Coordinates of C-alpha atoms in Angstrom, one line a residue:
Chain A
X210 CA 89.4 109.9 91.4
X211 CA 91.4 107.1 92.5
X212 CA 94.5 108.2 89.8
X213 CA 94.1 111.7 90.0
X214 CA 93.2 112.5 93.7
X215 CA 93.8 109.5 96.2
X216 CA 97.1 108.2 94.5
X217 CA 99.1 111.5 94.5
X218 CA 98.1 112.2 98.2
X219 CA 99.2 108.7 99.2
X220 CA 102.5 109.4 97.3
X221 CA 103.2 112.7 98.4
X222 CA 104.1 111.0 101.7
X223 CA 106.4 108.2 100.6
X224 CA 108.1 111.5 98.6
X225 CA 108.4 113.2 101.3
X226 CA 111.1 110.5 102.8
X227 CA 113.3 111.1 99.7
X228 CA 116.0 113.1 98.3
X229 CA 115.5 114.7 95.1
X230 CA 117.4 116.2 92.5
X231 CA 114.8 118.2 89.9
X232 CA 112.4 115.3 88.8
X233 CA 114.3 112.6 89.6
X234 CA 114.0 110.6 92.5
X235 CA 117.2 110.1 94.9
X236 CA 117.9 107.9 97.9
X237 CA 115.8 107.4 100.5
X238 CA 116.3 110.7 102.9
X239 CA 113.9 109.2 105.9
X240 CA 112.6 112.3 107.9
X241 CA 115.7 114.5 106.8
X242 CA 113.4 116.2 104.9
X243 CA 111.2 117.4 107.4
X244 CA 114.5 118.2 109.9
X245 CA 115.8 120.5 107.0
X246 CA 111.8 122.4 107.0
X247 CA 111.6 122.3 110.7
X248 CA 114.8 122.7 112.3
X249 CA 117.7 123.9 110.0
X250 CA 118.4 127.4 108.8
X251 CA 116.9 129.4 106.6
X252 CA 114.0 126.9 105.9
X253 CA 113.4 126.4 109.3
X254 CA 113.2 130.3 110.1
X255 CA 111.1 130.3 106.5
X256 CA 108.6 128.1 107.9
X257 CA 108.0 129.4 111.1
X258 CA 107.3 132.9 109.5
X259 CA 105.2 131.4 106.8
X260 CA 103.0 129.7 109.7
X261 CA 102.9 132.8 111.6
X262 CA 101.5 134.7 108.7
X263 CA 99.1 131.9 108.4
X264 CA 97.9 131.9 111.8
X265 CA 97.3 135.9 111.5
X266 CA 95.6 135.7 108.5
X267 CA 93.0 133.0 110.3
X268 CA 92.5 134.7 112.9
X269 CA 91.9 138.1 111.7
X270 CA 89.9 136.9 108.8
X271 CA 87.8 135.0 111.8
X272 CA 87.1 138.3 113.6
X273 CA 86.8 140.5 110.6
X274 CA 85.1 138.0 107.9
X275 CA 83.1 135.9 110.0
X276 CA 82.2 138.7 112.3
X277 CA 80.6 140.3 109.4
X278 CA 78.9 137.8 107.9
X279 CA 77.2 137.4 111.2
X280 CA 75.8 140.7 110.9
X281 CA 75.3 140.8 107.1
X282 CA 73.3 137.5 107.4
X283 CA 71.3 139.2 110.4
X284 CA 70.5 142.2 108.4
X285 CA 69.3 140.1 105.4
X286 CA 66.7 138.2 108.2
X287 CA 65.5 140.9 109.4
X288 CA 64.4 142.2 106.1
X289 CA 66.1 145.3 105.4
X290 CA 64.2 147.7 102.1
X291 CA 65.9 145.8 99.2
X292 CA 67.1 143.0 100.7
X293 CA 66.6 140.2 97.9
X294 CA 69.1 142.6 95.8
X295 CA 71.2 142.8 98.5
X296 CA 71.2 139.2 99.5
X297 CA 72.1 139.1 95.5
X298 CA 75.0 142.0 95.7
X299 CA 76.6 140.6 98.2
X300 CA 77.7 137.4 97.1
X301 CA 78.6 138.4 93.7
X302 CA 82.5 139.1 94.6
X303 CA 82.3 135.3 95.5
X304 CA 81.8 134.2 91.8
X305 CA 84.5 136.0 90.7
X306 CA 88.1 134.4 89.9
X307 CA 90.9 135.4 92.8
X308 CA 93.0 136.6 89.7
X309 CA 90.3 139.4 88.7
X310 CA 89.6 140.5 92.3
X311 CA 93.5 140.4 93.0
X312 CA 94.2 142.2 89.8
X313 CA 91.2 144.5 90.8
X314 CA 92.3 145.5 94.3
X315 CA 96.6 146.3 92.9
X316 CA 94.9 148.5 90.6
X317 CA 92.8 150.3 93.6
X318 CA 95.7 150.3 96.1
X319 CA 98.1 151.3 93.9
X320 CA 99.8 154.4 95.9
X321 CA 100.0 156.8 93.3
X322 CA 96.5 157.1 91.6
X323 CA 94.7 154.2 93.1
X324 CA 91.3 154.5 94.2
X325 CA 91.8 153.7 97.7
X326 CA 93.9 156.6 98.3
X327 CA 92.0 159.0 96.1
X328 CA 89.5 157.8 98.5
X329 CA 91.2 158.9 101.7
X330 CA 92.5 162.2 99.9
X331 CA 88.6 162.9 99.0
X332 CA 87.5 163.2 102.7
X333 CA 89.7 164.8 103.8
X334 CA 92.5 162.2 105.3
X335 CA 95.0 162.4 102.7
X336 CA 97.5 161.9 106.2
X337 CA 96.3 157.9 105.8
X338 CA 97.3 157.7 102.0
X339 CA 100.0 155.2 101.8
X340 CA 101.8 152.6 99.7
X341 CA 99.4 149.8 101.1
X342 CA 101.0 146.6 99.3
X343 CA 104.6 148.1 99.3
X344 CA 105.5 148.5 103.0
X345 CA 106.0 145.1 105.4
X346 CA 103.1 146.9 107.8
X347 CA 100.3 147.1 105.8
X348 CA 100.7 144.5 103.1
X349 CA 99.6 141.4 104.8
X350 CA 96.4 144.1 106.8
X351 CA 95.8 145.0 102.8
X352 CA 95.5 141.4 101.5
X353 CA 93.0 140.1 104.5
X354 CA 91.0 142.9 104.1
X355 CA 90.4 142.5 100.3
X356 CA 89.7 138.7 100.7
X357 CA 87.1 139.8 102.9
X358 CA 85.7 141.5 100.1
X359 CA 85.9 138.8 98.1
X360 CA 84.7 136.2 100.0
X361 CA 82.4 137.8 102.7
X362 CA 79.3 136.6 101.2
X363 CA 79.7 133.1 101.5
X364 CA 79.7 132.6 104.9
X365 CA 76.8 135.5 105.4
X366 CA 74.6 132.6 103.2
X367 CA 75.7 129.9 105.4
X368 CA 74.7 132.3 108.6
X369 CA 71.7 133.3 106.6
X370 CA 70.5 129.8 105.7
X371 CA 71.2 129.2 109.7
X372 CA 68.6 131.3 110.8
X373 CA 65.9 131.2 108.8
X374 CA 66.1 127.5 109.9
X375 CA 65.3 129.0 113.6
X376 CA 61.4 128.7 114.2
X377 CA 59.5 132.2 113.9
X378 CA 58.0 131.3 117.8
X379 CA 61.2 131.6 119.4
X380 CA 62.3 134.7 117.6
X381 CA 59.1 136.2 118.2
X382 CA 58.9 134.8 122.4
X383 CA 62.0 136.5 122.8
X384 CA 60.9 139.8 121.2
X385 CA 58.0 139.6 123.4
X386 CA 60.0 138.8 126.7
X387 CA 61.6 142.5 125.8
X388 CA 65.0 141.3 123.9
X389 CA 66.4 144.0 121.5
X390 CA 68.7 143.4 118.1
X391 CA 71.7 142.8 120.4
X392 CA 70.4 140.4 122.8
X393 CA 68.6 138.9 120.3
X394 CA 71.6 138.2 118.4
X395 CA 73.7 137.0 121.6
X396 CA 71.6 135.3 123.6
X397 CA 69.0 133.3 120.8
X398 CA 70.2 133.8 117.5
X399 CA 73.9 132.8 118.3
X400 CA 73.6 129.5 120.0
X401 CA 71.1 128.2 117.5
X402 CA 72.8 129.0 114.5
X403 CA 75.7 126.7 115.6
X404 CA 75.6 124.4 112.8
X405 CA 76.5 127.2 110.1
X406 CA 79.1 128.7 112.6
X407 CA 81.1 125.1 112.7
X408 CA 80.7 125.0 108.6
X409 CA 82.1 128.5 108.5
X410 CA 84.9 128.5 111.0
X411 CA 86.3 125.1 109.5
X412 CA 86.1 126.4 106.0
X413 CA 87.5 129.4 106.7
X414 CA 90.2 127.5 108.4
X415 CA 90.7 125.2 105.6
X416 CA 91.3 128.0 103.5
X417 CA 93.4 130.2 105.6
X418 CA 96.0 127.4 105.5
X419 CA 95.9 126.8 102.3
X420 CA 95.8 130.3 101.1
X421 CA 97.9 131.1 97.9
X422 CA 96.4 133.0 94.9
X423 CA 95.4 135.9 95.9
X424 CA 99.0 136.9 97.6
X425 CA 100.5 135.2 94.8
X426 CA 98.4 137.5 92.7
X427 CA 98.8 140.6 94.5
X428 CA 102.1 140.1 96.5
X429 CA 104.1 138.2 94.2
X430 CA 105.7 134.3 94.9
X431 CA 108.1 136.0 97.3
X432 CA 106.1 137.6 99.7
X433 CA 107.4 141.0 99.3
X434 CA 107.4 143.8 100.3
X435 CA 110.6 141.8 102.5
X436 CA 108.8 138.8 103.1
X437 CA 105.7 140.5 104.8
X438 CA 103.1 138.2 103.2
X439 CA 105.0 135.0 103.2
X440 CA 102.5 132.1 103.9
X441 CA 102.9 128.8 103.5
X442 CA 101.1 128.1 100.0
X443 CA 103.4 130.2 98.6
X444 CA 106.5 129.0 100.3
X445 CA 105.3 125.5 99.5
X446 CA 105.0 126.1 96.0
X447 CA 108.4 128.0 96.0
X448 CA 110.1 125.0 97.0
X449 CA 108.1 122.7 94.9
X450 CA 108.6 124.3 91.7
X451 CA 111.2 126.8 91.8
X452 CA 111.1 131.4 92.5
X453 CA 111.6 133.3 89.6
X454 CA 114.2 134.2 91.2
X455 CA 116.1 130.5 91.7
X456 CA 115.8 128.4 89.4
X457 CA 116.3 125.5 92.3
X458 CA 113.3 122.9 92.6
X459 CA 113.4 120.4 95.6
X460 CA 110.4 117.3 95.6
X461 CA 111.7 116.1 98.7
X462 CA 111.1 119.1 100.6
X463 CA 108.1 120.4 99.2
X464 CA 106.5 117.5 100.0
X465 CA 107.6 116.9 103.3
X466 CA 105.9 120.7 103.9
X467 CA 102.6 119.8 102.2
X468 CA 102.8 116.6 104.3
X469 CA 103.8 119.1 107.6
X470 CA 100.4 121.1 106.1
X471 CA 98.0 118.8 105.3
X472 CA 98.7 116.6 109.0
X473 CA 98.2 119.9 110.7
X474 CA 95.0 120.9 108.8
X475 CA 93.4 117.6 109.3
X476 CA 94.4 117.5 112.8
X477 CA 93.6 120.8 114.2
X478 CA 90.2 120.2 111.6
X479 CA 88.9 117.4 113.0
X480 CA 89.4 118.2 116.4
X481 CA 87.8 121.5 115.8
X482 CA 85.0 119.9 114.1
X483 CA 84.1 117.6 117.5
X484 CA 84.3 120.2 119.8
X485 CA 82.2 122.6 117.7
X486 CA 80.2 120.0 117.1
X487 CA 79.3 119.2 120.8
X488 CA 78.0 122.7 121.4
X489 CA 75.5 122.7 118.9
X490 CA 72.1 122.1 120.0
X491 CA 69.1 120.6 118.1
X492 CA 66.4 122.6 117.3
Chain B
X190 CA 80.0 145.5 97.7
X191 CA 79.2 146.6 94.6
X192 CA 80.8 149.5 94.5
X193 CA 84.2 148.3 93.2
X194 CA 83.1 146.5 90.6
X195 CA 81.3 149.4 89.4
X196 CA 84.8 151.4 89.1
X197 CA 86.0 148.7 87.2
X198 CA 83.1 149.2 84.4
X199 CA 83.6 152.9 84.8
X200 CA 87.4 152.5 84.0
X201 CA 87.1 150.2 80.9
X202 CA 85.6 152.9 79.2
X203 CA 88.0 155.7 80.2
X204 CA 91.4 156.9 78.7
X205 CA 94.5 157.1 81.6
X206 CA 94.1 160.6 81.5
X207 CA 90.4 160.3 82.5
X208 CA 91.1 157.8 85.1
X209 CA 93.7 159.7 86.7
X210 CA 91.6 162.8 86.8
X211 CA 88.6 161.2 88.1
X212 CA 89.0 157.7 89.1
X213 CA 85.2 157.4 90.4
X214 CA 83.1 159.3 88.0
X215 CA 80.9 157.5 85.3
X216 CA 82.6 158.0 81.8
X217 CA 81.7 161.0 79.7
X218 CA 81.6 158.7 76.3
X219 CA 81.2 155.6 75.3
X220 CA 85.2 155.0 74.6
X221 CA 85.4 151.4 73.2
X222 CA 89.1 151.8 72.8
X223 CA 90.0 149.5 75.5
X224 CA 87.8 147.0 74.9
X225 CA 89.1 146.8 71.1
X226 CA 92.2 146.6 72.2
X227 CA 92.0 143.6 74.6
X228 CA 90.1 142.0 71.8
X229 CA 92.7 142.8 68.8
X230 CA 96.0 143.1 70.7
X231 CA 95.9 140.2 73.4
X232 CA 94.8 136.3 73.2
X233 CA 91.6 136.9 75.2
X234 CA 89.2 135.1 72.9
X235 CA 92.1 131.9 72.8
X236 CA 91.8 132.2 76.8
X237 CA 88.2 132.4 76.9
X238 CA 87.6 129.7 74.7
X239 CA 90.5 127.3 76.3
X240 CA 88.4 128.6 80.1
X241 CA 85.2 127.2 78.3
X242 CA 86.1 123.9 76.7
X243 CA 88.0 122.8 80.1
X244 CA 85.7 124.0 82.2
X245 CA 82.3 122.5 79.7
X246 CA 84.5 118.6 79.4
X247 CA 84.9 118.8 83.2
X248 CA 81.4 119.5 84.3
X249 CA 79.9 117.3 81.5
X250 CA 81.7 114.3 83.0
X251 CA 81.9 115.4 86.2
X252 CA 77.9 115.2 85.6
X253 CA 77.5 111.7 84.0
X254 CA 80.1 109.7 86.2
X255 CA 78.5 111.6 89.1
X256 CA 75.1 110.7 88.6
X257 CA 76.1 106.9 87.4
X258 CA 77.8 106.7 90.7
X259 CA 75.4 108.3 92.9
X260 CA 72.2 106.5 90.6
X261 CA 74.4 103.0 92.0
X262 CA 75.0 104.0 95.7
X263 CA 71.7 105.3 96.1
X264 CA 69.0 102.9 94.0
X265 CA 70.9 99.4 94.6
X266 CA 71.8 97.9 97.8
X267 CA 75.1 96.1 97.5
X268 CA 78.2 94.7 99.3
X269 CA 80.9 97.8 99.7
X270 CA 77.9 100.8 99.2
X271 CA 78.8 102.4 102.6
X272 CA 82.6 102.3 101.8
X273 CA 82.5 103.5 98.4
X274 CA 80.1 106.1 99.6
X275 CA 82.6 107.0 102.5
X276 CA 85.7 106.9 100.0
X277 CA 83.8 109.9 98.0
X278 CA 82.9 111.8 100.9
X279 CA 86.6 111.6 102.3
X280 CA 87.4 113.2 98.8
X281 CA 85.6 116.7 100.1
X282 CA 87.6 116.9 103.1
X283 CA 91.1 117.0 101.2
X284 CA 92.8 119.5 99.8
X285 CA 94.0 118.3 96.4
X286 CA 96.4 121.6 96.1
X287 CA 98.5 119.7 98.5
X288 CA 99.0 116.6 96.5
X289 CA 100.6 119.1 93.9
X290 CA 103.9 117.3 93.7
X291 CA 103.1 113.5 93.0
X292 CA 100.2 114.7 90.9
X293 CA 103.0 116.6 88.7
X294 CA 104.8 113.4 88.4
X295 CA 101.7 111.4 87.9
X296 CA 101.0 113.5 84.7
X297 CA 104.5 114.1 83.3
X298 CA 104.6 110.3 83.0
X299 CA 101.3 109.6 81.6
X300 CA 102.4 112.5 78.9
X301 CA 99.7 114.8 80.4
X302 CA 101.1 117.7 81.2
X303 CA 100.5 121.0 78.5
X304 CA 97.2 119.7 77.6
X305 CA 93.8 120.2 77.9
X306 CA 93.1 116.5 79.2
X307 CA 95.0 116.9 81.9
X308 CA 93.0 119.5 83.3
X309 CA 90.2 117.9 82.6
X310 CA 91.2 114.8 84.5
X311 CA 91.8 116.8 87.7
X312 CA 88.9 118.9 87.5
X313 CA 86.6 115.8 86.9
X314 CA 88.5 114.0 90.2
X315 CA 88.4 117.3 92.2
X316 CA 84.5 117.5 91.7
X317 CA 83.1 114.4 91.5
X318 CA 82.8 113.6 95.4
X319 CA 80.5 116.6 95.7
X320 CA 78.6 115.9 92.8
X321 CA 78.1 112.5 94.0
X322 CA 77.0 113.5 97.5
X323 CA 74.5 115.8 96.7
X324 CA 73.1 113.6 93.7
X325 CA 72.8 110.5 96.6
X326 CA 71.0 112.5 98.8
X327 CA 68.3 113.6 96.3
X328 CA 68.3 110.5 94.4
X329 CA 67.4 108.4 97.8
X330 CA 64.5 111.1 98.7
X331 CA 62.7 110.0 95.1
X332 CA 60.2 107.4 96.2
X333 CA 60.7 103.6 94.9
X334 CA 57.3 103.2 93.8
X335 CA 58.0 104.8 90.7
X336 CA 60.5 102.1 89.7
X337 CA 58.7 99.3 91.1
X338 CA 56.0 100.2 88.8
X339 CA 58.3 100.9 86.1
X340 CA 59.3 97.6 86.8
X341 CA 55.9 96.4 86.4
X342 CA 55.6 97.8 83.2
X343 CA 58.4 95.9 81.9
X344 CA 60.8 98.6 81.7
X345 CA 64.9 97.8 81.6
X346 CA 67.0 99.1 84.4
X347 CA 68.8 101.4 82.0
X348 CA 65.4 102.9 80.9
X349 CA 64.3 103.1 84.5
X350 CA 67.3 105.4 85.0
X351 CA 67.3 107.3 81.8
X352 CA 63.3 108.3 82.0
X353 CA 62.2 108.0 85.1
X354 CA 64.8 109.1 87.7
X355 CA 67.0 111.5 85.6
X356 CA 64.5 113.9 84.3
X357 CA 63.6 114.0 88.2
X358 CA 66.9 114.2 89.3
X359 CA 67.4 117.3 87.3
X360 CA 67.4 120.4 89.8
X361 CA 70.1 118.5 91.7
X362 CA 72.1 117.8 88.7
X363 CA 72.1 121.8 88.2
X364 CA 73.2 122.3 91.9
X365 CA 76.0 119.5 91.2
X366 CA 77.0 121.8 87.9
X367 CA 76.9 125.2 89.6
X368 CA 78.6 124.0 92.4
X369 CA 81.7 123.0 90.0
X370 CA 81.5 125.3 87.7
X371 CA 82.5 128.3 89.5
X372 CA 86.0 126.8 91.1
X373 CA 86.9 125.3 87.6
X374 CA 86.2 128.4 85.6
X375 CA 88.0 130.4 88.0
X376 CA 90.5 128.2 89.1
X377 CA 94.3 129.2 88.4
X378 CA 96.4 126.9 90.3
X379 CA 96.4 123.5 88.3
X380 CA 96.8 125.8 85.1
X381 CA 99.5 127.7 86.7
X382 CA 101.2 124.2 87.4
X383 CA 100.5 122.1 84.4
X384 CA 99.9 124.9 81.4
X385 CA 103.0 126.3 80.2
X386 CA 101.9 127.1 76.0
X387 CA 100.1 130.4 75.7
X388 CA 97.7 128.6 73.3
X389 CA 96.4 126.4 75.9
X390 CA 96.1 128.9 79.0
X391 CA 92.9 129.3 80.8
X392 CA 91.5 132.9 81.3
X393 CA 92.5 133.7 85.2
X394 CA 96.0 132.4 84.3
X395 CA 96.1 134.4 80.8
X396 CA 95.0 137.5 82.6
X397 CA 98.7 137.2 84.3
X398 CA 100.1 137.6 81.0
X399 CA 98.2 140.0 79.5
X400 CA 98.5 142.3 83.0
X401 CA 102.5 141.8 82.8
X402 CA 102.3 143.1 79.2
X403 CA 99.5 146.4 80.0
X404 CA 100.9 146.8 83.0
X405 CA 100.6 150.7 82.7
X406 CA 97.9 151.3 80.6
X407 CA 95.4 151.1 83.0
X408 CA 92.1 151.5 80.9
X409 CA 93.3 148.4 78.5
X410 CA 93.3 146.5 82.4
X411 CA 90.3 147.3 83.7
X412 CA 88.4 146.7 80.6
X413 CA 90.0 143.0 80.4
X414 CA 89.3 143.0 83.6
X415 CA 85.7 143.6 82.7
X416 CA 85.6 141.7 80.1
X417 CA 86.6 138.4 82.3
X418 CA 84.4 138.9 84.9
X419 CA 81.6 139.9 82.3
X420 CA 80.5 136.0 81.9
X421 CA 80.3 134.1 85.3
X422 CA 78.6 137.5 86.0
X423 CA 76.1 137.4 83.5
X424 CA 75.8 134.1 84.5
X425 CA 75.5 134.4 88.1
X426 CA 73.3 137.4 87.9
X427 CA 71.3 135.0 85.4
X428 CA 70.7 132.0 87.9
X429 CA 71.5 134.0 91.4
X430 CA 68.1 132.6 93.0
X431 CA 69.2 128.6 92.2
X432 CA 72.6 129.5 93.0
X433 CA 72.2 130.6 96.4
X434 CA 69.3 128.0 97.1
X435 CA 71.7 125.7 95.7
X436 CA 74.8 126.7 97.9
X437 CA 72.8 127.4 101.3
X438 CA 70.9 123.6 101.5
X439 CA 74.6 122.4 100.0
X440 CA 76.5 124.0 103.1
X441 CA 73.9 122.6 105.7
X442 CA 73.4 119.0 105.2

């Protein structure tokens, strides 16, 4: 662990104060590299529109993915007809590998036979059919909703496991004092499942801004269609390593972006983590 | 949610013609034409069997350093157990994806990169702070009377460990190795960096290659697709109730 995990994060922030040229190391560069990534054109302008991609993706994944989870872990309490195959169906997606499930979903969306559309055409709104991954307004919409596909199930469990954690008394008090499913949800449920919310929000943060296979997968290393699905895993890893297209590598100001990446994750994290922290309450 | 999957076993047994006729209706025959051909045509068993040996050497010493470490932190008290404790569980909060460039480096020089080892090592690093968490927590709950009388009894500390606390230990070594398993199998970013021979790719990362080379027949797809989703499936489906125990109590502690 010490060679292959602590060591290279050390270094990555010594590299990051370095000129490169391919895999050899240059002369010293102090913070020029993070002035090109932050403040000079086009990586600058790059950056900021990776970020911003980043930042939707988080946020609508929070709404959408963690909203339903919410519910999908309420409907498994509550002990819906079938619900241990359900509680089973529902997180098989999340054993999958990104590549099939990316692989999967181009297949479905692609715009002249895919299922999606043969979907739309079926009942009757063959007006929605469109070329989901191939136009700058849908691609990025198309890519968050099949991670939440994939990955909806994991934080339904964690949600799940939450409540059953809630004592049957004070679900059952609150059913007697008259509360239905949605005050039940809001006003009990909610603040006392706390715990698995600040597991699932940080998580899901974690992995929003690290995101990179499946619109590597599905999107390509560009972020086409035109740059729509740019984020910064893939714009890091551009840099790093190289596009298809260039052939260009640059150490220096890859790492100063994973440095940029991994300060603002653990930052914004562990801040995160305190505040949710504090509004948890024990049981 | 299980409704695209299903498509994709539909379509792995359908011609293109079928699939663009009907893309959602259950097969009329049993057409094992795709499936022959990803089997005949493409590297998929070389994949598959690259997939298993990486994924089988990590876990394995994922699983013995693991429970050496976590059998130390939690059984002896010693000078330096909090901090070593503490340097494990800072290893969960970092993501190792970002340490991509150094780690490149680290490997090229130690002659590392295009092999299986390689991998391995990272895969064994990457895991090895959960495994050790979760084995220190169960391995403290086990009472110490057990080993005192052991002790009694004139057993050596290395049989204490090997046939007393081990066999015990064992649901939480299963945890430890489904919790791994399932990123390392499926993983296709270190490949993607630090594979570049054919005969060494791992299954998600070979799948890229062998959708560049189909990429219109779209039965052959969907049936490798199939096919490479077909064992963590099996698997899953296989130990779903220990899985999802496993992963809930994980997520909460």
């Amino acid at each position: 662990m010490l060679v292959f995990a602590v060591y290279p994060l050390a270094s990555s922030f010594l590299y990051s104060l370095y000129s490169w040229n391919g895999l050899a190391r240059g002369g010293f560069a102090g913070l020029g590299n993070f002035k090109q990534v932050l403040l000079q054109e086009p990586f600058s302008s790059w950056t900021y529109r990776a970020f911003t991609h980043n930042v939707v993706v988080f946020l609508s994944l929070m709404v959408v993915q963690n909203g339903l989870a919410f519910l999908i872990g309420f409907a498994l309490l509550k002990g819906m007809p079938g619900h241990r195959f359900h509680q089973v169906a529902v997180f098989l997606p999340v054993v999958l590998s990104t590549v099939i499930v990316g692989f999967l979903w181009k297949l479905f969306l692609n715009p002249i036979f895919g299922a999606v559309n043969q979907a739309l055409i079926a009942i009757g709104l063959a007006g929605w059919a469109q070329p989901w991954l191939g136009q700058p307004q849908t691609a990025l919409a198309s890519l968050i909703a099949v991670n939440t596909w994939h990955w909806v199930g994991f934080p339904a469990l964690v949600f799940l496991a939450g409540m059953q954690r809630i004592p049957r008394e004070v679900l059952e008090a609150a059913r007697l004092d008259g509360a239905g499913d949605l005050a039940l949800m809001r006003r009990v449920i909610w603040p006392l499942v706390a715990p698995s919310a600040t597991i699932a929000f940080v998580l899901l943060f974690i992995g929003s801004f690290n995101w990179f296979e499946l619109p590597y997968i599905m999107a390509g290393l560009d972020g086409s269609p035109g740059g729509a699905t740019d984020v910064l895993g893939l714009y890091f890893y551009r840099t790093a390593f190289g596009a298809v297209s260039s052939g260009l590598q640059d150490f220096g100001r890859g790492s100063a972006l994973a440095v940029l990446m991994f300060l603002f994750i653990a930052a914004v994290a562990s801040i995160w983590v305190r505040m949710l922290r504090r509004r948890e309450i024990e049981i | 949610m299980l409704y695209p999957v299903l498509i994709m076993v539909f379509s792995a047994f359908k011609s293109n013609a079928e699939i663009y006729a009907a893309p959602f209706a259950p097969p009329t025959g049993l057409n094992l034409d795709n499936l022959a051909r990803v089997l005949g045509e493409t590297h998929f068993q070389q994949y598959l069997v690259n997939s298993v040996l990486t994924t089988g050497a990590s876990i394995a010493l994922i699983l013995v350093l693991g429970t050496m470490a976590a059998y130390g932190l939690a059984r002896y008290e010693f000078r330096g157990n909090g901090a070593i404790f503490m340097f494990f569980l800072a290893g969960l909060m970092v993501p190792l994806k970002l340490a991509i460039i150094p780690l490149f480096i680290e490997l090229k020089a130690m002659g590392l990169i295009d092999t299986r080892l390689g991998l391995v090592a990272i895969y064994t690093a990457m895991g090895l702070p959960s495994a050790v968490f979760i084995l220190t927590g169960f391995l403290k709950a086990l009472p110490g009377e057990l080993e005192q009388s052991a002790r009694i009894d004139g057993a050596g500390e290395a049989r204490i460990m090997l046939q007393i606390m081990l066999p015990l230990a064992r649901p939480a070594m299963v945890i430890a190795a489904i919790h791994n398993a399932v990123p390392i199998w499926n993983d296709f970013f270190f490949p993607l960096v630090f594979v570049q021979s054919d005969r060494l790719k791992t299954l998600p990362q070979g799948l890229t290659v062998f959708m560049g080379e189909y990429n219109t027949d779209w039965g052959v797809l969907f049936a490798g697709l199939m096919l490479a989703a077909l064992p963590i499936t099996l698997l899953y489906i296989l130990l779903s109730r220990q899985f999802i125990a496993g992963l809930t109590s994980g997520a909460l502690k």
